[in-house]
Short mmCIF file of N, CA and C in Angstrom, two decimals:
data_model
loop_
_atom_site.label_atom_id
_atom_site.label_comp_id
_atom_site.label_asym_id
_atom_site.label_seq_id
_atom_site.Cartn_x
_atom_site.Cartn_y
_atom_site.Cartn_z
N MET A 1015 34.74 141.44 14.09
CA MET A 1015 35.43 140.63 13.14
C MET A 1015 35.57 141.36 11.84
N THR A 1016 36.74 141.51 11.41
CA THR A 1016 36.96 141.91 10.04
C THR A 1016 37.55 140.71 9.40
N SER A 1017 36.71 139.92 8.89
CA SER A 1017 37.14 138.60 8.41
C SER A 1017 37.53 138.61 6.97
N ASP A 1018 37.23 139.64 6.22
CA ASP A 1018 37.64 139.69 4.87
C ASP A 1018 39.00 140.30 4.80
N THR A 1019 39.90 139.69 4.10
CA THR A 1019 41.26 140.17 4.04
C THR A 1019 41.37 141.54 3.40
N HIS A 1020 40.35 141.99 2.73
CA HIS A 1020 40.42 143.28 2.05
C HIS A 1020 39.86 144.40 2.82
N ALA A 1021 39.27 144.14 3.95
CA ALA A 1021 38.60 145.20 4.73
C ALA A 1021 39.54 145.80 5.75
N PRO A 1022 39.63 147.14 5.81
CA PRO A 1022 40.49 147.78 6.83
C PRO A 1022 39.83 147.68 8.20
N CYS A 1023 40.63 147.96 9.21
CA CYS A 1023 40.18 147.93 10.58
C CYS A 1023 39.11 149.01 10.84
N ARG A 1024 39.31 150.13 10.21
CA ARG A 1024 38.38 151.26 10.38
C ARG A 1024 37.84 151.69 9.04
N LYS A 1025 36.71 152.31 8.98
CA LYS A 1025 36.18 152.80 7.75
C LYS A 1025 36.94 154.07 7.35
N PRO A 1026 37.41 154.16 6.11
CA PRO A 1026 38.12 155.35 5.69
C PRO A 1026 37.22 156.57 5.85
N GLY A 1027 37.83 157.66 6.26
CA GLY A 1027 37.07 158.86 6.45
C GLY A 1027 36.47 159.05 7.79
N SER A 1028 36.48 158.01 8.65
CA SER A 1028 35.89 158.19 9.99
C SER A 1028 36.89 159.03 10.79
N ALA A 1029 36.36 159.64 11.81
CA ALA A 1029 37.16 160.59 12.61
C ALA A 1029 38.35 159.91 13.26
N ASP A 1030 38.27 158.65 13.62
CA ASP A 1030 39.38 158.01 14.28
C ASP A 1030 40.19 157.15 13.36
N SER A 1031 39.96 157.29 12.05
CA SER A 1031 40.70 156.52 11.05
C SER A 1031 41.93 157.29 10.59
N PRO A 1032 43.07 156.55 10.52
CA PRO A 1032 44.24 157.27 10.04
C PRO A 1032 44.06 157.58 8.54
N ALA A 1033 44.60 158.70 8.11
CA ALA A 1033 44.45 159.09 6.73
C ALA A 1033 45.39 158.19 5.87
N ILE A 1034 44.88 157.84 4.73
CA ILE A 1034 45.68 157.09 3.77
C ILE A 1034 46.32 158.13 2.85
N PRO A 1035 47.61 158.00 2.61
CA PRO A 1035 48.27 158.99 1.73
C PRO A 1035 47.66 158.99 0.34
N ALA A 1036 47.53 160.13 -0.24
CA ALA A 1036 47.04 160.24 -1.59
C ALA A 1036 48.05 159.56 -2.52
N GLN A 1037 47.62 158.70 -3.36
CA GLN A 1037 48.52 157.92 -4.17
C GLN A 1037 48.85 158.55 -5.52
N GLN A 1038 48.08 159.49 -5.98
CA GLN A 1038 48.34 160.04 -7.27
C GLN A 1038 48.89 161.48 -7.21
N SER A 1039 49.04 162.04 -6.04
CA SER A 1039 49.42 163.43 -5.97
C SER A 1039 50.91 163.66 -6.10
N HIS A 1040 51.72 162.66 -5.91
CA HIS A 1040 53.14 162.85 -5.96
C HIS A 1040 53.81 161.61 -6.56
N PRO A 1041 54.84 161.76 -7.38
CA PRO A 1041 55.44 160.61 -8.03
C PRO A 1041 55.93 159.56 -7.03
N ARG A 1042 56.35 159.94 -5.85
CA ARG A 1042 56.90 158.92 -4.92
C ARG A 1042 55.79 158.01 -4.43
N HIS A 1043 54.55 158.39 -4.62
CA HIS A 1043 53.42 157.56 -4.20
C HIS A 1043 52.94 156.72 -5.37
N ALA A 1044 53.82 156.06 -5.98
CA ALA A 1044 53.50 155.27 -7.18
C ALA A 1044 52.72 154.04 -6.82
N GLY A 1045 52.67 153.66 -5.52
CA GLY A 1045 51.97 152.48 -5.11
C GLY A 1045 52.94 151.30 -4.99
N GLY A 1046 52.37 150.18 -4.58
CA GLY A 1046 53.19 148.98 -4.41
C GLY A 1046 54.28 149.18 -3.41
N LEU A 1047 55.28 148.32 -3.48
CA LEU A 1047 56.40 148.35 -2.56
C LEU A 1047 57.20 149.65 -2.65
N ALA A 1048 57.43 150.13 -3.90
CA ALA A 1048 58.22 151.38 -4.09
C ALA A 1048 57.49 152.54 -3.40
N GLY A 1049 56.18 152.61 -3.57
CA GLY A 1049 55.41 153.67 -2.92
C GLY A 1049 55.48 153.56 -1.41
N PHE A 1050 55.38 152.36 -0.88
CA PHE A 1050 55.44 152.17 0.58
C PHE A 1050 56.83 152.58 1.09
N ASN A 1051 57.87 152.12 0.40
CA ASN A 1051 59.22 152.44 0.84
C ASN A 1051 59.49 153.96 0.78
N ALA A 1052 58.91 154.69 -0.17
CA ALA A 1052 59.17 156.10 -0.36
C ALA A 1052 58.24 156.96 0.48
N ALA A 1053 57.22 156.41 1.04
CA ALA A 1053 56.29 157.23 1.83
C ALA A 1053 56.96 157.79 3.09
N SER A 1054 56.46 158.89 3.59
CA SER A 1054 56.97 159.43 4.80
C SER A 1054 56.66 158.46 5.94
N PRO A 1055 57.41 158.55 7.04
CA PRO A 1055 57.13 157.65 8.18
C PRO A 1055 55.66 157.72 8.62
N SER A 1056 55.09 158.92 8.69
CA SER A 1056 53.70 159.00 9.18
C SER A 1056 52.74 158.41 8.15
N GLU A 1057 52.99 158.55 6.84
CA GLU A 1057 52.14 157.93 5.82
C GLU A 1057 52.24 156.40 5.89
N ALA A 1058 53.47 155.91 6.08
CA ALA A 1058 53.62 154.42 6.15
C ALA A 1058 52.91 153.90 7.39
N VAL A 1059 53.05 154.57 8.54
CA VAL A 1059 52.38 154.11 9.74
C VAL A 1059 50.88 154.18 9.55
N ALA A 1060 50.35 155.22 8.95
CA ALA A 1060 48.92 155.36 8.74
C ALA A 1060 48.41 154.22 7.87
N LEU A 1061 49.12 153.88 6.83
CA LEU A 1061 48.71 152.76 6.00
C LEU A 1061 48.75 151.45 6.76
N LEU A 1062 49.81 151.24 7.54
CA LEU A 1062 49.93 149.99 8.30
C LEU A 1062 48.84 149.88 9.35
N LEU A 1063 48.40 150.99 9.92
CA LEU A 1063 47.34 150.97 10.94
C LEU A 1063 46.05 150.49 10.35
N THR A 1064 45.84 150.57 9.02
CA THR A 1064 44.61 150.08 8.41
C THR A 1064 44.71 148.53 8.25
N CYS A 1065 45.87 148.00 8.46
CA CYS A 1065 46.08 146.56 8.33
C CYS A 1065 46.01 145.89 9.72
N CYS A 1066 46.56 146.57 10.68
CA CYS A 1066 46.56 146.10 12.11
C CYS A 1066 46.66 147.33 12.95
N HIS A 1067 45.69 147.57 13.80
CA HIS A 1067 45.62 148.82 14.55
C HIS A 1067 46.42 148.73 15.87
N SER A 1068 47.69 148.32 15.76
CA SER A 1068 48.61 148.38 16.87
C SER A 1068 49.67 149.41 16.48
N ALA A 1069 49.76 150.49 17.24
CA ALA A 1069 50.72 151.54 16.92
C ALA A 1069 52.17 150.96 16.98
N ARG A 1070 52.45 150.13 17.93
CA ARG A 1070 53.81 149.58 18.05
C ARG A 1070 54.14 148.72 16.82
N TRP A 1071 53.15 147.87 16.41
CA TRP A 1071 53.33 147.04 15.21
C TRP A 1071 53.62 147.89 13.98
N ALA A 1072 52.77 148.90 13.79
CA ALA A 1072 52.88 149.77 12.60
C ALA A 1072 54.22 150.51 12.60
N GLU A 1073 54.58 151.10 13.72
CA GLU A 1073 55.84 151.82 13.80
C GLU A 1073 57.05 150.92 13.57
N ARG A 1074 56.98 149.70 14.10
CA ARG A 1074 58.10 148.76 13.94
C ARG A 1074 58.27 148.38 12.49
N VAL A 1075 57.17 148.05 11.81
CA VAL A 1075 57.24 147.67 10.39
C VAL A 1075 57.70 148.85 9.55
N ALA A 1076 57.17 150.03 9.81
CA ALA A 1076 57.56 151.20 9.01
C ALA A 1076 59.04 151.59 9.21
N ALA A 1077 59.51 151.39 10.46
CA ALA A 1077 60.89 151.82 10.76
C ALA A 1077 61.95 151.02 10.04
N HIS A 1078 61.63 149.85 9.55
CA HIS A 1078 62.63 148.97 8.92
C HIS A 1078 62.65 149.16 7.41
N ARG A 1079 61.98 150.15 6.88
CA ARG A 1079 62.04 150.45 5.45
C ARG A 1079 63.41 150.97 5.06
N PRO A 1080 63.86 150.78 3.88
CA PRO A 1080 63.15 150.17 2.75
C PRO A 1080 63.27 148.64 2.75
N TYR A 1081 62.25 148.01 2.24
CA TYR A 1081 62.23 146.57 2.09
C TYR A 1081 62.63 146.20 0.68
N PRO A 1082 63.49 145.20 0.53
CA PRO A 1082 63.94 144.88 -0.85
C PRO A 1082 62.86 144.19 -1.68
N THR A 1083 61.96 143.46 -1.02
CA THR A 1083 60.93 142.71 -1.74
C THR A 1083 59.67 142.74 -0.90
N VAL A 1084 58.53 142.45 -1.58
CA VAL A 1084 57.27 142.33 -0.85
C VAL A 1084 57.33 141.21 0.16
N ASP A 1085 57.99 140.13 -0.17
CA ASP A 1085 58.10 139.00 0.74
C ASP A 1085 58.87 139.42 2.02
N ALA A 1086 59.89 140.27 1.85
CA ALA A 1086 60.63 140.74 3.01
C ALA A 1086 59.72 141.61 3.94
N LEU A 1087 58.92 142.49 3.29
CA LEU A 1087 57.97 143.30 4.05
C LEU A 1087 56.97 142.45 4.79
N LEU A 1088 56.41 141.43 4.12
CA LEU A 1088 55.43 140.58 4.75
C LEU A 1088 56.04 139.73 5.87
N ALA A 1089 57.30 139.36 5.68
CA ALA A 1089 57.99 138.60 6.77
C ALA A 1089 58.20 139.53 7.98
N ALA A 1090 58.53 140.77 7.74
CA ALA A 1090 58.70 141.73 8.84
C ALA A 1090 57.38 141.97 9.53
N ALA A 1091 56.30 142.07 8.76
CA ALA A 1091 54.97 142.25 9.33
C ALA A 1091 54.59 141.03 10.21
N ASP A 1092 54.92 139.83 9.71
CA ASP A 1092 54.64 138.62 10.49
C ASP A 1092 55.45 138.65 11.80
N GLU A 1093 56.72 138.94 11.67
CA GLU A 1093 57.58 138.98 12.90
C GLU A 1093 57.07 139.94 13.92
N ALA A 1094 56.66 141.12 13.47
CA ALA A 1094 56.14 142.16 14.37
C ALA A 1094 54.82 141.64 14.99
N GLY A 1095 54.01 140.92 14.22
CA GLY A 1095 52.80 140.35 14.71
C GLY A 1095 52.99 139.33 15.77
N TYR A 1096 54.06 138.53 15.62
CA TYR A 1096 54.36 137.50 16.61
C TYR A 1096 54.81 138.17 17.95
N ASP A 1097 55.36 139.36 17.85
CA ASP A 1097 55.89 140.03 19.02
C ASP A 1097 54.91 140.99 19.72
N LEU A 1098 53.61 140.94 19.36
CA LEU A 1098 52.67 141.81 19.99
C LEU A 1098 52.58 141.51 21.48
N SER A 1099 52.66 142.58 22.26
CA SER A 1099 52.47 142.40 23.73
C SER A 1099 50.96 142.25 23.99
N ARG A 1100 50.61 141.96 25.23
CA ARG A 1100 49.20 141.87 25.58
C ARG A 1100 48.49 143.20 25.30
N ALA A 1101 49.14 144.30 25.62
CA ALA A 1101 48.54 145.65 25.38
C ALA A 1101 48.40 145.92 23.90
N ASP A 1102 49.44 145.54 23.11
CA ASP A 1102 49.39 145.74 21.69
C ASP A 1102 48.23 144.94 21.06
N LEU A 1103 48.08 143.71 21.52
CA LEU A 1103 47.01 142.83 21.01
C LEU A 1103 45.63 143.43 21.39
N ASP A 1104 45.51 143.89 22.64
CA ASP A 1104 44.26 144.52 23.06
C ASP A 1104 43.94 145.72 22.22
N GLU A 1105 44.92 146.56 21.92
CA GLU A 1105 44.73 147.75 21.10
C GLU A 1105 44.26 147.33 19.67
N ALA A 1106 44.92 146.37 19.11
CA ALA A 1106 44.53 145.91 17.75
C ALA A 1106 43.17 145.30 17.72
N LEU A 1107 42.86 144.45 18.66
CA LEU A 1107 41.55 143.77 18.71
C LEU A 1107 40.43 144.78 18.96
N ALA A 1108 40.68 145.81 19.76
CA ALA A 1108 39.67 146.81 20.02
C ALA A 1108 39.26 147.58 18.76
N ALA A 1109 40.15 147.67 17.78
CA ALA A 1109 39.86 148.36 16.52
C ALA A 1109 39.10 147.50 15.53
N GLU A 1110 39.04 146.21 15.74
CA GLU A 1110 38.33 145.33 14.81
C GLU A 1110 36.85 145.41 15.06
N SER A 1111 36.06 145.19 14.04
CA SER A 1111 34.59 145.21 14.18
C SER A 1111 34.01 144.03 13.41
N SER A 1112 32.83 143.69 13.78
CA SER A 1112 32.13 142.55 13.17
C SER A 1112 31.73 142.91 11.78
N ALA A 1113 32.05 142.06 10.85
CA ALA A 1113 31.64 142.24 9.42
C ALA A 1113 30.20 141.78 9.25
N LEU A 1114 29.52 142.46 8.41
CA LEU A 1114 28.17 142.07 8.09
C LEU A 1114 28.15 141.06 6.97
N PRO A 1115 27.21 140.18 6.93
CA PRO A 1115 27.10 139.23 5.80
C PRO A 1115 26.74 140.00 4.55
N HIS A 1116 26.96 139.36 3.42
CA HIS A 1116 26.59 139.95 2.13
C HIS A 1116 25.11 140.27 2.16
N PRO A 1117 24.66 141.39 1.57
CA PRO A 1117 23.25 141.76 1.60
C PRO A 1117 22.34 140.69 1.00
N ASP A 1118 22.82 139.84 0.15
CA ASP A 1118 22.01 138.77 -0.43
C ASP A 1118 21.90 137.56 0.48
N ALA A 1119 22.58 137.56 1.62
CA ALA A 1119 22.53 136.41 2.53
C ALA A 1119 21.09 136.30 3.08
N PRO A 1120 20.62 135.08 3.26
CA PRO A 1120 19.26 134.89 3.78
C PRO A 1120 19.12 135.52 5.20
N PRO A 1121 17.93 136.00 5.53
CA PRO A 1121 17.71 136.63 6.83
C PRO A 1121 18.13 135.68 7.97
N ALA A 1122 17.89 134.40 7.86
CA ALA A 1122 18.28 133.47 8.95
C ALA A 1122 19.77 133.46 9.14
N ALA A 1123 20.52 133.56 8.05
CA ALA A 1123 21.99 133.58 8.15
C ALA A 1123 22.46 134.85 8.82
N ARG A 1124 21.85 135.97 8.50
CA ARG A 1124 22.20 137.24 9.16
C ARG A 1124 21.91 137.21 10.65
N THR A 1125 20.77 136.62 11.03
CA THR A 1125 20.39 136.48 12.42
C THR A 1125 21.38 135.57 13.16
N ALA A 1126 21.72 134.47 12.54
CA ALA A 1126 22.67 133.52 13.14
C ALA A 1126 24.06 134.17 13.34
N LEU A 1127 24.50 134.94 12.36
CA LEU A 1127 25.78 135.60 12.47
C LEU A 1127 25.77 136.64 13.58
N ARG A 1128 24.73 137.46 13.65
CA ARG A 1128 24.64 138.44 14.71
C ARG A 1128 24.64 137.79 16.08
N ALA A 1129 23.89 136.71 16.23
CA ALA A 1129 23.85 136.00 17.52
C ALA A 1129 25.22 135.38 17.86
N ALA A 1130 25.88 134.84 16.87
CA ALA A 1130 27.20 134.26 17.12
C ALA A 1130 28.20 135.31 17.51
N HIS A 1131 28.20 136.43 16.81
CA HIS A 1131 29.10 137.53 17.15
C HIS A 1131 28.83 138.04 18.60
N ALA A 1132 27.58 138.18 18.94
CA ALA A 1132 27.21 138.66 20.25
C ALA A 1132 27.69 137.71 21.34
N ALA A 1133 27.55 136.42 21.08
CA ALA A 1133 28.00 135.41 22.09
C ALA A 1133 29.51 135.46 22.21
N TYR A 1134 30.20 135.58 21.10
CA TYR A 1134 31.67 135.62 21.13
C TYR A 1134 32.14 136.90 21.86
N GLU A 1135 31.61 138.04 21.51
CA GLU A 1135 32.03 139.30 22.12
C GLU A 1135 31.72 139.30 23.63
N SER A 1136 30.59 138.70 24.01
CA SER A 1136 30.26 138.61 25.42
C SER A 1136 31.27 137.72 26.16
N SER A 1137 31.72 136.67 25.53
CA SER A 1137 32.66 135.74 26.14
C SER A 1137 34.08 136.30 26.25
N PHE A 1138 34.54 136.98 25.18
CA PHE A 1138 35.94 137.36 25.09
C PHE A 1138 36.22 138.86 25.11
N GLY A 1139 35.19 139.68 24.97
CA GLY A 1139 35.36 141.12 25.13
C GLY A 1139 35.92 141.84 23.93
N HIS A 1140 35.96 141.16 22.78
CA HIS A 1140 36.41 141.84 21.55
C HIS A 1140 35.75 141.14 20.38
N ALA A 1141 35.81 141.79 19.23
CA ALA A 1141 35.23 141.26 18.02
C ALA A 1141 35.97 139.98 17.59
N PHE A 1142 35.21 139.11 16.97
CA PHE A 1142 35.74 137.87 16.41
C PHE A 1142 36.58 138.20 15.19
N VAL A 1143 37.81 137.69 15.16
CA VAL A 1143 38.70 137.85 13.99
C VAL A 1143 39.04 136.53 13.38
N ILE A 1144 39.00 136.48 12.08
CA ILE A 1144 39.38 135.25 11.39
C ILE A 1144 39.84 135.68 9.99
N SER A 1145 40.90 135.09 9.53
CA SER A 1145 41.35 135.31 8.17
C SER A 1145 40.67 134.33 7.24
N LEU A 1146 40.08 134.89 6.22
CA LEU A 1146 39.43 134.08 5.23
C LEU A 1146 40.19 134.05 3.91
N ASP A 1147 41.46 134.33 3.98
CA ASP A 1147 42.31 134.30 2.84
C ASP A 1147 42.27 132.90 2.23
N GLY A 1148 41.89 132.82 0.99
CA GLY A 1148 41.82 131.51 0.29
C GLY A 1148 40.48 130.86 0.39
N VAL A 1149 39.57 131.43 1.15
CA VAL A 1149 38.20 130.85 1.26
C VAL A 1149 37.33 131.49 0.17
N ARG A 1150 36.63 130.67 -0.57
CA ARG A 1150 35.77 131.18 -1.67
C ARG A 1150 34.66 132.04 -1.07
N PRO A 1151 34.28 133.11 -1.75
CA PRO A 1151 33.23 134.00 -1.22
C PRO A 1151 31.96 133.27 -0.80
N GLY A 1152 31.51 132.29 -1.51
CA GLY A 1152 30.28 131.60 -1.20
C GLY A 1152 30.42 130.72 0.07
N GLU A 1153 31.63 130.51 0.55
CA GLU A 1153 31.87 129.68 1.73
C GLU A 1153 32.21 130.50 2.95
N ARG A 1154 32.38 131.79 2.80
CA ARG A 1154 32.84 132.64 3.91
C ARG A 1154 31.87 132.65 5.09
N LEU A 1155 30.61 132.83 4.85
CA LEU A 1155 29.63 132.91 5.93
C LEU A 1155 29.67 131.66 6.76
N ASP A 1156 29.67 130.49 6.10
CA ASP A 1156 29.70 129.21 6.81
C ASP A 1156 31.01 129.08 7.59
N GLN A 1157 32.11 129.52 7.00
CA GLN A 1157 33.40 129.44 7.68
C GLN A 1157 33.45 130.30 8.96
N VAL A 1158 32.87 131.49 8.86
CA VAL A 1158 32.82 132.38 10.02
C VAL A 1158 31.96 131.77 11.11
N LEU A 1159 30.78 131.32 10.75
CA LEU A 1159 29.90 130.75 11.75
C LEU A 1159 30.54 129.52 12.39
N ALA A 1160 31.15 128.69 11.62
CA ALA A 1160 31.81 127.49 12.15
C ALA A 1160 32.98 127.90 13.06
N GLY A 1161 33.71 128.92 12.63
CA GLY A 1161 34.84 129.40 13.43
C GLY A 1161 34.43 129.95 14.79
N ILE A 1162 33.38 130.76 14.78
CA ILE A 1162 32.88 131.27 16.04
C ILE A 1162 32.39 130.19 16.96
N ARG A 1163 31.60 129.30 16.43
CA ARG A 1163 31.09 128.19 17.26
C ARG A 1163 32.22 127.34 17.84
N SER A 1164 33.21 127.07 17.04
CA SER A 1164 34.35 126.27 17.48
C SER A 1164 35.15 127.02 18.56
N ARG A 1165 35.40 128.28 18.34
CA ARG A 1165 36.27 129.04 19.25
C ARG A 1165 35.56 129.46 20.53
N LEU A 1166 34.24 129.45 20.53
CA LEU A 1166 33.54 129.79 21.76
C LEU A 1166 33.87 128.79 22.91
N GLY A 1167 34.32 127.61 22.59
CA GLY A 1167 34.68 126.63 23.56
C GLY A 1167 36.08 126.84 24.13
N ASN A 1168 36.84 127.81 23.62
CA ASN A 1168 38.19 128.03 24.10
C ASN A 1168 38.17 128.76 25.45
N GLU A 1169 39.23 128.48 26.25
CA GLU A 1169 39.46 129.28 27.46
C GLU A 1169 39.98 130.63 26.99
N ALA A 1170 39.86 131.64 27.86
CA ALA A 1170 40.24 133.02 27.47
C ALA A 1170 41.67 133.09 26.97
N GLU A 1171 42.61 132.51 27.65
CA GLU A 1171 44.03 132.63 27.19
C GLU A 1171 44.27 131.87 25.90
N GLU A 1172 43.63 130.71 25.75
CA GLU A 1172 43.74 129.94 24.53
C GLU A 1172 43.16 130.77 23.35
N GLU A 1173 42.06 131.43 23.57
CA GLU A 1173 41.46 132.26 22.53
C GLU A 1173 42.33 133.46 22.18
N ARG A 1174 43.02 134.04 23.15
CA ARG A 1174 43.93 135.14 22.86
C ARG A 1174 45.02 134.72 21.90
N VAL A 1175 45.51 133.50 22.09
CA VAL A 1175 46.55 132.97 21.17
C VAL A 1175 46.00 132.82 19.78
N VAL A 1176 44.77 132.20 19.70
CA VAL A 1176 44.15 131.97 18.41
C VAL A 1176 43.83 133.32 17.73
N ALA A 1177 43.28 134.27 18.50
CA ALA A 1177 42.95 135.57 17.94
C ALA A 1177 44.18 136.33 17.49
N ALA A 1178 45.28 136.22 18.23
CA ALA A 1178 46.52 136.89 17.81
C ALA A 1178 47.02 136.28 16.50
N GLU A 1179 46.95 134.97 16.31
CA GLU A 1179 47.39 134.37 15.07
C GLU A 1179 46.48 134.79 13.91
N GLU A 1180 45.21 134.82 14.12
CA GLU A 1180 44.28 135.24 13.09
C GLU A 1180 44.51 136.70 12.73
N LEU A 1181 44.74 137.52 13.74
CA LEU A 1181 45.02 138.95 13.51
C LEU A 1181 46.31 139.14 12.65
N ARG A 1182 47.33 138.36 12.98
CA ARG A 1182 48.60 138.39 12.25
C ARG A 1182 48.34 138.01 10.79
N ARG A 1183 47.55 136.96 10.59
CA ARG A 1183 47.23 136.51 9.21
C ARG A 1183 46.43 137.56 8.47
N LEU A 1184 45.48 138.20 9.19
CA LEU A 1184 44.71 139.25 8.57
C LEU A 1184 45.59 140.47 8.17
N ALA A 1185 46.44 140.88 9.08
CA ALA A 1185 47.36 142.00 8.80
C ALA A 1185 48.22 141.71 7.59
N ARG A 1186 48.77 140.53 7.48
CA ARG A 1186 49.60 140.14 6.38
C ARG A 1186 48.79 140.18 5.07
N ALA A 1187 47.61 139.63 5.10
CA ALA A 1187 46.77 139.59 3.86
C ALA A 1187 46.35 141.00 3.48
N ARG A 1188 45.94 141.82 4.46
CA ARG A 1188 45.54 143.18 4.17
C ARG A 1188 46.70 143.97 3.56
N LEU A 1189 47.88 143.81 4.10
CA LEU A 1189 49.00 144.54 3.62
C LEU A 1189 49.39 144.08 2.18
N ALA A 1190 49.38 142.81 1.96
CA ALA A 1190 49.65 142.28 0.59
C ALA A 1190 48.62 142.84 -0.36
N PHE A 1191 47.39 142.87 0.01
CA PHE A 1191 46.34 143.36 -0.87
C PHE A 1191 46.53 144.88 -1.15
N ARG A 1192 46.85 145.66 -0.08
CA ARG A 1192 47.08 147.07 -0.26
C ARG A 1192 48.24 147.32 -1.22
N LEU A 1193 49.29 146.54 -1.12
CA LEU A 1193 50.43 146.73 -2.01
C LEU A 1193 50.04 146.38 -3.45
N ALA A 1194 49.29 145.34 -3.62
CA ALA A 1194 48.88 144.91 -4.97
C ALA A 1194 47.90 145.91 -5.58
N GLU A 1195 47.13 146.55 -4.75
CA GLU A 1195 46.10 147.47 -5.25
C GLU A 1195 46.48 148.93 -5.16
N GLY A 1196 47.76 149.20 -5.03
CA GLY A 1196 48.18 150.61 -5.03
C GLY A 1196 48.04 151.30 -3.69
N LEU A 1197 48.03 150.57 -2.60
CA LEU A 1197 48.00 151.09 -1.27
C LEU A 1197 46.74 151.81 -0.87
N THR A 1198 45.61 151.41 -1.41
CA THR A 1198 44.37 152.01 -1.02
C THR A 1198 43.50 151.00 -0.27
N PRO A 1199 42.73 151.48 0.69
CA PRO A 1199 41.87 150.53 1.47
C PRO A 1199 40.69 150.06 0.65
N ARG A 1200 40.22 148.87 0.96
CA ARG A 1200 39.05 148.29 0.29
C ARG A 1200 38.10 147.74 1.32
N HIS A 1201 36.83 147.70 0.98
CA HIS A 1201 35.81 147.09 1.84
C HIS A 1201 35.21 145.92 1.08
N SER A 1202 34.80 144.94 1.80
CA SER A 1202 34.14 143.80 1.19
C SER A 1202 33.25 143.18 2.24
N GLU A 1203 32.32 142.38 1.79
CA GLU A 1203 31.40 141.74 2.71
C GLU A 1203 31.57 140.24 2.60
N LEU A 1204 31.02 139.51 3.61
CA LEU A 1204 31.06 138.04 3.60
C LEU A 1204 30.27 137.51 2.46
#
C-alpha cells in the first residue's frame, strides 16, 4: 500500500526505479505543467511511472502532451486509469508496497497494521492501496486499518475494481502533487 498521496511507487535511487529528470539543470525543466510538457518523452514517462507503475498508462498520458491546463492533464490521467487492462493493473499493483506507520505510532498500531497488510496480501496477492487524499494525518492509520478490514470481505473481482479505483485516485493525487512541487518525488508516512 502506498496510501499517502505523496509517496512514489518506488523509492528514488533504487535499481528498478525510473530516474526523475533533473529539474534545475535545464531551463525547460522549470517544473509544473510547463516542465512536464517540455520534458522529453522518456523523462515524462519516467515521472509518470512514479505516480502509477503501468508502462501503458504512463506512455499514453505522456503521448498526449502538451496539456493546456493541469486539469486537462489530470483528466487524461484519470481516463488512462479507467482504461487499464488486467495486465496493466497487475503491473501497477505489483509496484506498490505497504507503507509503514509513522514512527511515533504506538507499537500495537504498528503490529495491527502489519497483520492487516499480511492478511490482505495473502487474500489478494498484492499490496493494499488506498488514497488518503483529504484525510488528516492523525486519522490516516485508522482509515487504512478500517479500509483493509472492510475490503478483506470483498470477492477477488470486486476487490480488483476497488483497487483499480484507489490506484487511479492515487496516481491522480501523486501527479498533482509532483506538478505542484516541481516534479520531484516525495516520501511520507502514515
